mmCIF file of C-alpha atoms and ligand atoms in Angstrom:
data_model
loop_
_atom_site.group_PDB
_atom_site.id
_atom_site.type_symbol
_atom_site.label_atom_id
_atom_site.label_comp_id
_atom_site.label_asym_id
_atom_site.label_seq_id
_atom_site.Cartn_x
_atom_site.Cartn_y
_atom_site.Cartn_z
ATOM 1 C CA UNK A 1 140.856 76.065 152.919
ATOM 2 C CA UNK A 2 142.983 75.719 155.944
ATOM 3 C CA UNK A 3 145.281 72.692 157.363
ATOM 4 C CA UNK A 4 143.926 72.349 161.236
ATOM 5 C CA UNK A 5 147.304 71.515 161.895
ATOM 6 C CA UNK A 6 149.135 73.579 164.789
ATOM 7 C CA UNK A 7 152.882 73.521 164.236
ATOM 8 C CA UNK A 8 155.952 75.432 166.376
ATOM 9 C CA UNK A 9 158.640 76.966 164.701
ATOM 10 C CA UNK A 10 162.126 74.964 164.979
ATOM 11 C CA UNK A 11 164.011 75.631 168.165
ATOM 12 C CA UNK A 12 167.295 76.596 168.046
ATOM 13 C CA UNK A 13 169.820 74.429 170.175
ATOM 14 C CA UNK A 14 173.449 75.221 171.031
ATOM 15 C CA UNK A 15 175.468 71.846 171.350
ATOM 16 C CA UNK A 16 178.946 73.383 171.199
ATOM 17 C CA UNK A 17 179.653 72.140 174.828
ATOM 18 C CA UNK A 18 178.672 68.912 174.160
ATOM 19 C CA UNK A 19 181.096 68.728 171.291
ATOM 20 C CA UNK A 20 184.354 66.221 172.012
ATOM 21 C CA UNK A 21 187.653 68.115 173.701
ATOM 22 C CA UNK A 22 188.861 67.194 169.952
ATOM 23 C CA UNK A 23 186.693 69.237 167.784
ATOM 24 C CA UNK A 24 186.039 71.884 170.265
ATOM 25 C CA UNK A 25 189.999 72.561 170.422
ATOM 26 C CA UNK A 26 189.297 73.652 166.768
ATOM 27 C CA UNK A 27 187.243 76.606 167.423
ATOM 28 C CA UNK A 28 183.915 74.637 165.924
ATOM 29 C CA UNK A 29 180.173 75.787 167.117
ATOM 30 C CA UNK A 30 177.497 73.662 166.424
ATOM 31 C CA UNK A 31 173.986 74.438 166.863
ATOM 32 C CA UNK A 32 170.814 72.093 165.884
ATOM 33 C CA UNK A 33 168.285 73.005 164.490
ATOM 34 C CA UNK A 34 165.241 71.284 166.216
ATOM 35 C CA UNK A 35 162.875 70.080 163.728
ATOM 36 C CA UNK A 36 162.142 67.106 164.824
ATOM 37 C CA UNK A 37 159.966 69.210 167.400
ATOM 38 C CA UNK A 38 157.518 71.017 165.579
ATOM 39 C CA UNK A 39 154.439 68.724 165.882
ATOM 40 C CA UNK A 40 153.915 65.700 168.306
ATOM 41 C CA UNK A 41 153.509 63.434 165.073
ATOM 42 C CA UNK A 42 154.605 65.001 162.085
ATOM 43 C CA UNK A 43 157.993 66.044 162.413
ATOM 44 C CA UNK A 44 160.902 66.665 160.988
ATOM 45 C CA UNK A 45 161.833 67.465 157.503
ATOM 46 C CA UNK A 46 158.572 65.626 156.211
ATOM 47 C CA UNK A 47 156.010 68.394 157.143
ATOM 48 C CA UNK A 48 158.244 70.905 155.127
ATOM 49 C CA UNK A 49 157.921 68.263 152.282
ATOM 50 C CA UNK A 50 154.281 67.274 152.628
ATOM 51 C CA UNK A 51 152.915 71.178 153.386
ATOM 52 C CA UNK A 52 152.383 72.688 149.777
ATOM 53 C CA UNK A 53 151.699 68.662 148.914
ATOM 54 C CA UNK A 54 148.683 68.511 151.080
ATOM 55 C CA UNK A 55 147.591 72.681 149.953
ATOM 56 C CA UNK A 56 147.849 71.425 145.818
ATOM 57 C CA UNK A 57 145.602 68.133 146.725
ATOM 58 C CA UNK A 58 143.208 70.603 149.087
ATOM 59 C CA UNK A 59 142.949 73.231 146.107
ATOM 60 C CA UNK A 60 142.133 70.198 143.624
ATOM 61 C CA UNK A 61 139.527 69.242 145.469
ATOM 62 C CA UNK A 62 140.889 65.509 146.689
ATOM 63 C CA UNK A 63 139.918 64.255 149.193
ATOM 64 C CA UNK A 64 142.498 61.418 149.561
ATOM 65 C CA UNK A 65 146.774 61.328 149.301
ATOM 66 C CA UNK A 66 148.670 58.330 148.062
ATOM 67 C CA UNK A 67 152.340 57.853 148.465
ATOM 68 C CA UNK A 68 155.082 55.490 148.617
ATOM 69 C CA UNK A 69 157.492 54.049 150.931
ATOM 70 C CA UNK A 70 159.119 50.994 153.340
ATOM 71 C CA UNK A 71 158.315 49.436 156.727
ATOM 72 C CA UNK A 72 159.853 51.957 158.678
ATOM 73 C CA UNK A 73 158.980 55.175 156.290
ATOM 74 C CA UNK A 74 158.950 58.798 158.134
ATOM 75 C CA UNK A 75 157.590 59.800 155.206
ATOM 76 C CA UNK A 76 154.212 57.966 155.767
ATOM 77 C CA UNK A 77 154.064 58.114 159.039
ATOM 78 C CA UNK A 78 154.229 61.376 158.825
ATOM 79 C CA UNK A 79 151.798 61.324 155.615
ATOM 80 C CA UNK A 80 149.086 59.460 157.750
ATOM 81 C CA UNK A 81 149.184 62.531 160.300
ATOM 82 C CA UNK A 82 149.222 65.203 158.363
ATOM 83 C CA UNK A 83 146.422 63.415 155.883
ATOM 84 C CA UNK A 84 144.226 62.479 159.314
ATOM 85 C CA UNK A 85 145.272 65.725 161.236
ATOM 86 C CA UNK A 86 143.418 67.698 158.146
ATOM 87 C CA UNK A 87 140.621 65.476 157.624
ATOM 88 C CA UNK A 88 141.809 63.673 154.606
ATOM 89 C CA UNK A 89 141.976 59.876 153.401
ATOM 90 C CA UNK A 90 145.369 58.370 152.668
ATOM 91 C CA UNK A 91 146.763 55.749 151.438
ATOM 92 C CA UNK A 92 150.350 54.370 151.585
ATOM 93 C CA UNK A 93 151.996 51.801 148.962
ATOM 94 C CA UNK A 94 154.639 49.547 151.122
ATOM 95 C CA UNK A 95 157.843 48.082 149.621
ATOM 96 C CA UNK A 96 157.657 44.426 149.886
ATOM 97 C CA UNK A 97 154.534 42.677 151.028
ATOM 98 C CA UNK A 98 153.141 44.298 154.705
ATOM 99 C CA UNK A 99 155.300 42.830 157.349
ATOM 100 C CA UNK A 100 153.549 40.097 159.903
ATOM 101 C CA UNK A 101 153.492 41.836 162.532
ATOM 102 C CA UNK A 102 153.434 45.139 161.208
ATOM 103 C CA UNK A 103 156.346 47.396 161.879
ATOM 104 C CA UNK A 104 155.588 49.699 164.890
ATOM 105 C CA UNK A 105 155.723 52.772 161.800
ATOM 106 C CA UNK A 106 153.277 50.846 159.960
ATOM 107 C CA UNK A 107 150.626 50.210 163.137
ATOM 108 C CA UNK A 108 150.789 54.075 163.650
ATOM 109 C CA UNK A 109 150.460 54.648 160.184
ATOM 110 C CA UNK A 110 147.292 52.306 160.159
ATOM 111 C CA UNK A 111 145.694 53.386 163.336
ATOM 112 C CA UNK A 112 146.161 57.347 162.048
ATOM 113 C CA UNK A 113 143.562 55.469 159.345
ATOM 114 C CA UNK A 114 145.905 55.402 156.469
ATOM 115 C CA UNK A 115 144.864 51.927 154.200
ATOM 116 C CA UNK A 116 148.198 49.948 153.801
ATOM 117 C CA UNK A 117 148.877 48.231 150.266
ATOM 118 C CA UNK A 118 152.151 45.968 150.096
ATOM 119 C CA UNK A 119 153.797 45.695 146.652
ATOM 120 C CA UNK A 120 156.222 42.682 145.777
ATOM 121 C CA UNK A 121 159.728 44.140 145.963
ATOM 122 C CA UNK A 122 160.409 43.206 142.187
ATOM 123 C CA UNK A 123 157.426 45.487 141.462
ATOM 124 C CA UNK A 124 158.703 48.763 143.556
ATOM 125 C CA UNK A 125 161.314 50.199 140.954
ATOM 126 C CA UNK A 126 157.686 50.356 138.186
ATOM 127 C CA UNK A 127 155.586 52.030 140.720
ATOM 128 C CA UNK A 128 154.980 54.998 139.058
ATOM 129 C CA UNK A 129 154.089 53.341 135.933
ATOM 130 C CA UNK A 130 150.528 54.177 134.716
ATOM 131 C CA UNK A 131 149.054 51.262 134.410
ATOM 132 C CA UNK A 132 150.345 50.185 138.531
ATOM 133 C CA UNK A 133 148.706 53.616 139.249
ATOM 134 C CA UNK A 134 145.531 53.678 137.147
ATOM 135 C CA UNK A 135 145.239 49.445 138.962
ATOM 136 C CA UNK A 136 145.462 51.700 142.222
ATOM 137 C CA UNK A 137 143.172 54.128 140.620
ATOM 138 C CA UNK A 138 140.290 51.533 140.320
ATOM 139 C CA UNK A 139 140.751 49.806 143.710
ATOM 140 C CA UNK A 140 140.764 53.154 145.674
ATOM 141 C CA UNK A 141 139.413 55.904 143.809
ATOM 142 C CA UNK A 142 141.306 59.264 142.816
ATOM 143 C CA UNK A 143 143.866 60.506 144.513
ATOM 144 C CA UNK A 144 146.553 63.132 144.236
ATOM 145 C CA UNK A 145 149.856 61.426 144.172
ATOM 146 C CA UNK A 146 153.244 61.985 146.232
ATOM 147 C CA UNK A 147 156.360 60.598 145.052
ATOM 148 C CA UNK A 148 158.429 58.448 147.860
ATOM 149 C CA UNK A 149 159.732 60.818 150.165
ATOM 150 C CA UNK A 150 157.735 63.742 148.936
ATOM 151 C CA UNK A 151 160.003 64.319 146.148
ATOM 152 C CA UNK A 152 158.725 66.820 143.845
ATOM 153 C CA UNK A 153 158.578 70.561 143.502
ATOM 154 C CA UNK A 154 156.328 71.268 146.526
ATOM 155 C CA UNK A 155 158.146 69.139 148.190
ATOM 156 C CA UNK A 156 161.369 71.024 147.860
ATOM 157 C CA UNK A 157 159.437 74.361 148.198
ATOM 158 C CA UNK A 158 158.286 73.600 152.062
ATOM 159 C CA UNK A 159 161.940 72.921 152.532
ATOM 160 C CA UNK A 160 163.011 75.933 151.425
ATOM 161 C CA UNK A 161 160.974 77.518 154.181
ATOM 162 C CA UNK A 162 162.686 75.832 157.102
ATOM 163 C CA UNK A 163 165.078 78.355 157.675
ATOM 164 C CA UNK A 164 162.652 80.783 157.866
ATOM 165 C CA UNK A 165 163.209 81.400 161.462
ATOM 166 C CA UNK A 166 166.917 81.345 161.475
ATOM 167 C CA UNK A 167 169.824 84.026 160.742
ATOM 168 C CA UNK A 168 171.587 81.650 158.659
ATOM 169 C CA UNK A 169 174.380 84.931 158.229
ATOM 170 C CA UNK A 170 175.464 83.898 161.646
ATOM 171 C CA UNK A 171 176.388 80.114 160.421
ATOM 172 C CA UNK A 172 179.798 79.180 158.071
ATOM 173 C CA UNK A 173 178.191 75.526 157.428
ATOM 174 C CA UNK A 174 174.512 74.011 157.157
ATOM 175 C CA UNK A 175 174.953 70.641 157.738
ATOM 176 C CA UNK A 176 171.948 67.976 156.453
ATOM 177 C CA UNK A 177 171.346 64.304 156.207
ATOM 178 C CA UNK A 178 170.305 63.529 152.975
ATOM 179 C CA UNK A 179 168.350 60.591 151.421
ATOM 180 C CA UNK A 180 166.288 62.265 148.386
ATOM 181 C CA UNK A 181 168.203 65.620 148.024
ATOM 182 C CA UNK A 182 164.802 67.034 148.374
ATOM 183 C CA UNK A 183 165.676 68.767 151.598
ATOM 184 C CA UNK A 184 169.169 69.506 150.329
ATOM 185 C CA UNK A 185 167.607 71.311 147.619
ATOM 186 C CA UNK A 186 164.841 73.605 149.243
ATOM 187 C CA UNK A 187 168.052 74.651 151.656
ATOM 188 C CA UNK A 188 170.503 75.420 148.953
ATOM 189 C CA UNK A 189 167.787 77.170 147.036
ATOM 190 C CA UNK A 190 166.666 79.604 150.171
ATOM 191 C CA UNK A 191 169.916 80.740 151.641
ATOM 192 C CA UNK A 192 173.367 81.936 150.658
ATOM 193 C CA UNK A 193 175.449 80.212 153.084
ATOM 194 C CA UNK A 194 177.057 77.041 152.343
ATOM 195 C CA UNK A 195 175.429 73.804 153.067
ATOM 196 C CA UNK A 196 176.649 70.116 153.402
ATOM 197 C CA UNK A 197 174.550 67.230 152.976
ATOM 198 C CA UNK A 198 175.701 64.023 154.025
ATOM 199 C CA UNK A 199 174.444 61.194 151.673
ATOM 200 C CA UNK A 200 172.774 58.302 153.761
ATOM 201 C CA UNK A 201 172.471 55.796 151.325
ATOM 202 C CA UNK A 202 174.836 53.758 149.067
ATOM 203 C CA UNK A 203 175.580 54.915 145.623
ATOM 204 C CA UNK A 204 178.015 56.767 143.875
ATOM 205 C CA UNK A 205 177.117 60.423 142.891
ATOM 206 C CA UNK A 206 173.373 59.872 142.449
ATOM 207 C CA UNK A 207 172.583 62.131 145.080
ATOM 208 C CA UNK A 208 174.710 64.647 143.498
ATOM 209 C CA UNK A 209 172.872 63.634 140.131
ATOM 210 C CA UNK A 210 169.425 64.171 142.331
ATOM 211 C CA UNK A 211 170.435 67.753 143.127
ATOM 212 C CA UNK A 212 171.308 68.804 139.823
ATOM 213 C CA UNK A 213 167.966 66.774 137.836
ATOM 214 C CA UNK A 214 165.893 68.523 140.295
ATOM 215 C CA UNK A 215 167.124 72.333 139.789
ATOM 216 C CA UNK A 216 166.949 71.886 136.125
ATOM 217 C CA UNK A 217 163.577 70.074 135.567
ATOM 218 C CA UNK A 218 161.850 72.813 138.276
ATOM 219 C CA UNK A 219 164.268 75.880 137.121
ATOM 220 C CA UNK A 220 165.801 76.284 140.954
ATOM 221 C CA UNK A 221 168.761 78.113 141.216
ATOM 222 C CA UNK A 222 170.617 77.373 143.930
ATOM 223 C CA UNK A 223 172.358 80.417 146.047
ATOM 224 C CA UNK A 224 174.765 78.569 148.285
ATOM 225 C CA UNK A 225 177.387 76.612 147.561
ATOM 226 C CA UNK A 226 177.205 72.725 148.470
ATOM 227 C CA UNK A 227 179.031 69.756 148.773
ATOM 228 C CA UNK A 228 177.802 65.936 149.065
ATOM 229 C CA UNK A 229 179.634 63.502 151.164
ATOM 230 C CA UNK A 230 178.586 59.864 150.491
ATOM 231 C CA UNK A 231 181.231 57.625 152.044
ATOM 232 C CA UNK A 232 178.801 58.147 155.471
ATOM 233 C CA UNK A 233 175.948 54.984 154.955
ATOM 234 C CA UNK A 234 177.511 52.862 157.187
ATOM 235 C CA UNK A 235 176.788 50.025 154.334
ATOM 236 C CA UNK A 236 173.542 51.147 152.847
ATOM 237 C CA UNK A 237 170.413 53.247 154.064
ATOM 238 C CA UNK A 238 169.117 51.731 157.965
ATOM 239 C CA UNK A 239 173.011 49.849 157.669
ATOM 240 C CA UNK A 240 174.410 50.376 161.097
ATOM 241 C CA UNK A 241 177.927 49.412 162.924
ATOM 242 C CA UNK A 242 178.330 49.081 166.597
ATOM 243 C CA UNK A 243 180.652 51.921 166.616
ATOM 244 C CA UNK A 244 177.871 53.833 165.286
ATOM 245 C CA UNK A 245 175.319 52.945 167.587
ATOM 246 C CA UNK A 246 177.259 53.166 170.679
ATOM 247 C CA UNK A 247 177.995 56.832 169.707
ATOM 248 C CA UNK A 248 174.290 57.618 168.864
ATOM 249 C CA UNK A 249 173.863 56.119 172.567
ATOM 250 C CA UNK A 250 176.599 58.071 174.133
ATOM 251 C CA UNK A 251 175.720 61.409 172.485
ATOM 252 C CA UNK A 252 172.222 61.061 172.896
ATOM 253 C CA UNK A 253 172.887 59.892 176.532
ATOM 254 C CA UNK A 254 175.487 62.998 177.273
ATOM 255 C CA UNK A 255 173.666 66.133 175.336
ATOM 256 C CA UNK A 256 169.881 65.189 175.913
ATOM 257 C CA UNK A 257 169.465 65.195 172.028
ATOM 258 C CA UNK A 258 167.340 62.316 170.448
ATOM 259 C CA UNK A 259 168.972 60.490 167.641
ATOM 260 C CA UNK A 260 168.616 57.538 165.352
ATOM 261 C CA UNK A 261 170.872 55.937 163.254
ATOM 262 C CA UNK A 262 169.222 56.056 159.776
ATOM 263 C CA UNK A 263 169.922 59.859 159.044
ATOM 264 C CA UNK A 264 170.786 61.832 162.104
ATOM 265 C CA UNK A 265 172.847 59.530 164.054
ATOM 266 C CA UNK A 266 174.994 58.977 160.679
ATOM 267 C CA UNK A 267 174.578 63.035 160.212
ATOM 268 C CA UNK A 268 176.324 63.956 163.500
ATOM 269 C CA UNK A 269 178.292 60.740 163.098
ATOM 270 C CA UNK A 270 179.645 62.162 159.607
ATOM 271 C CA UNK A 271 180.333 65.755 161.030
ATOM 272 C CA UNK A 272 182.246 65.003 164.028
ATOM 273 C CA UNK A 273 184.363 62.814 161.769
ATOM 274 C CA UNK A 274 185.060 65.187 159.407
ATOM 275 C CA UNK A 275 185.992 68.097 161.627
ATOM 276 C CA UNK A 276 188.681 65.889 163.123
ATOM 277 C CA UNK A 277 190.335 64.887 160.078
ATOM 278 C CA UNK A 278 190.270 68.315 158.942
ATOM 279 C CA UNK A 279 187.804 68.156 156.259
ATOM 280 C CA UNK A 280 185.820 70.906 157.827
ATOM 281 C CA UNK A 281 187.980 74.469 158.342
ATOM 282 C CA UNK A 282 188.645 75.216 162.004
ATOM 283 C CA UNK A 283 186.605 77.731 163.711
ATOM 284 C CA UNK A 284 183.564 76.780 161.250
ATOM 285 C CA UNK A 285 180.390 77.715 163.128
ATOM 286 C CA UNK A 286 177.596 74.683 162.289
ATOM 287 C CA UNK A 287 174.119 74.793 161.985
ATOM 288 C CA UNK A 288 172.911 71.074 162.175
ATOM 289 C CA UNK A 289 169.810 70.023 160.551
ATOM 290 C CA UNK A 290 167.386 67.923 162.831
ATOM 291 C CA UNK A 291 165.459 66.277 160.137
ATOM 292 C CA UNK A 292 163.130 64.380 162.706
ATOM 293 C CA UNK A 293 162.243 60.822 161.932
ATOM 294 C CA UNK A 294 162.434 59.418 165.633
ATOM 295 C CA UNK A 295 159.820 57.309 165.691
ATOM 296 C CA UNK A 296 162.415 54.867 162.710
ATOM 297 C CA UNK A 297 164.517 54.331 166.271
ATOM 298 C CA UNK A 298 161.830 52.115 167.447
ATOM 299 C CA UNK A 299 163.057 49.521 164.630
ATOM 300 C CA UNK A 300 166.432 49.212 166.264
ATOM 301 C CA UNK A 301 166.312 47.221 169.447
ATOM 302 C CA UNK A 302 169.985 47.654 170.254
ATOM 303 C CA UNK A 303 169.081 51.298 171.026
ATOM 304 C CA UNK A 304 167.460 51.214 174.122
ATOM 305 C CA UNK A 305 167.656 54.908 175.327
ATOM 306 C CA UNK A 306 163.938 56.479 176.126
ATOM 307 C CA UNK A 307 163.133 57.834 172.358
ATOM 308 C CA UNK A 308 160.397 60.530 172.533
ATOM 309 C CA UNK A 309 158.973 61.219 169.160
HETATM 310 C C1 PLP B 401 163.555 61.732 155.077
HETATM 311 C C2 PLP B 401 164.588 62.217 156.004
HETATM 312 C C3 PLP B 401 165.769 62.823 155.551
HETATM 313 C C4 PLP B 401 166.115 62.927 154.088
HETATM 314 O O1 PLP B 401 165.395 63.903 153.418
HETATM 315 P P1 PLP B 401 165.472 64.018 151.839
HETATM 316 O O2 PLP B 401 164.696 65.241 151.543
HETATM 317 O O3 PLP B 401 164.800 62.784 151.282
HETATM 318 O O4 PLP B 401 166.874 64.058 151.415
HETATM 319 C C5 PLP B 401 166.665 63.311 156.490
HETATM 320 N N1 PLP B 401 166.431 63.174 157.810
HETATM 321 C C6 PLP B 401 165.320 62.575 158.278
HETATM 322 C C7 PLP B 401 165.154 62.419 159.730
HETATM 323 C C8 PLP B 401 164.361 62.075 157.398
HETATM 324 O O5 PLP B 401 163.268 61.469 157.883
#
């Protein structure tokens, strides 16, 4: 059993000179972590989550995945790659009935041969009830099933490989956007050094809450130290401000590195802010986490910078 999939390690990017005269005059390094770049399609943070995901539903013999998410989801596009990249059906349940047209995520998503089922949103939050999934069951068939943003134990286990390439001795901070904790989770759980993920959706602590469910229903034990900032969602998850996208624009424009505004726009957004008002210790050398997800900047028209995804 093999994955035909052919995937680069994570480049390693220094962005220190790119930095504003402000936060450079405080001693900070940053660095990025590129993984948006390991495969043409499936990048990102996603591939770390879907990996041991796709191995479990190979091993079990299924032949088809099923997961969850909205219109502009990375985590099925990047579902219908991996699932068509490795020869297997899947099939992805959309939040609120399909869109006419279909989102530019979704058309991928379709023409990499996933089958597209829209659920009312009053239905969404009882998705993972049994008798939703056993209705699914008998339209479709079996399948093994993924929680929304690859949210589960294998997920967080890919994620804790990411680093696998990098020293992470020769970092103070590990800085990631966060919308599950998932990713947050497989980091703080695979290396020592501290890590802080910025929250990109409203709500008060869950993410925190997230972190903590997750290491104690899988037995994790985090090694590093973390903190969760959640006063970054710009109004909500895909929220945006003008100030917001003008600086995804700028930076993008200035340092050659792709952004979009749902996590690592806000990410970078977040961290600059923070090391000017002090809330990050001078001379702190940064690893930033590129969690991918480019192809979501086609669903903001105000950004009209050549994306490549
Ligand atoms: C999904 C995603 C995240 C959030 O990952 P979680 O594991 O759900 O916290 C961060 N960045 C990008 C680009 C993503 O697509």
């Amino acid at each position: 059993m093999s994955l035909t999939l052919s995937l680069k390690p994570p480049l390693l990017q220094a962005l220190s000179a790119f930095l504003p005269a402000d936060c450079r005059d405080k001693g900070i390094s940053l660095d990025v972590l590129r993984c948006d770049l390991i495969h043409p399609l499936l990048s990102g943070n996603k591939w770390y989550k879907l990996k041991y995901n796709l191995q479990a539903a190979q091993a079990a013999g299924q032949q088809t995945l099923l997961s969850f998410g909205g219109a502009w989801s990375n985590h099925l596009h990047a579902l219908a790659a991996a699932a068509s990249l490795s020869g297997l059906r899947s099939i992805g349940v959309v939040r609120g009935e399909l869109p006419e047209p279909l989102s530019a995520c979704l058309q991928d998503a379709r023409a990499m041969g996933m089958t597209l089922h829209g659920i009312p949103r009053n239905r969404w939050p009882d998705k993972y009830d049994e008798r939703f999934v056993t209705g699914l069951r008998e339209r479709y068939g079996d399948f093994y099933l993924i929680p929304e943003g690859g949210a589960n134990l294998a997920g967080i286990r890919g994620c804790m490989g990411m680093l696998d390439t990098v020293n992470t001795s020769d970092f103070d901070l590990i800085a990631v956007a966060c919308g599950t904790g998932t990713t947050l989770t497989g980091l703080i759980c695979s290396t020592s050094t501290p890590v802080l993920g910025v929250q990109i959706l409203k709500g008060e602590d869950y993410l925190a809450r997230e972190v903590v469910q997750f290491c104690g229903q899988y037995d994790l034990q985090p090694r590093a130290p973390y903190r969760i900032e959640s006063d970054w969602h710009f109004g909500g998850y895909a929220r945006t401000t003008p100030a917001l996208l003008a600086f995804i624009r700028e930076f993008s424009a200035s340092s050659g590195l792709p952004l979009e505004p749902v996590y690592s726009g806000k990410l970078l957004y977040a961290l600059l802010a923070m090391i000017r008002q002090g809330n990050i210790a001078a001379g702190s050398r940064i690893l930033l986490i590129h969690g991918g997800g480019l192809q979501g900047a086609r669903g903001f028209p105000a950004l009209s910078q050549p994306q490549t995804w």
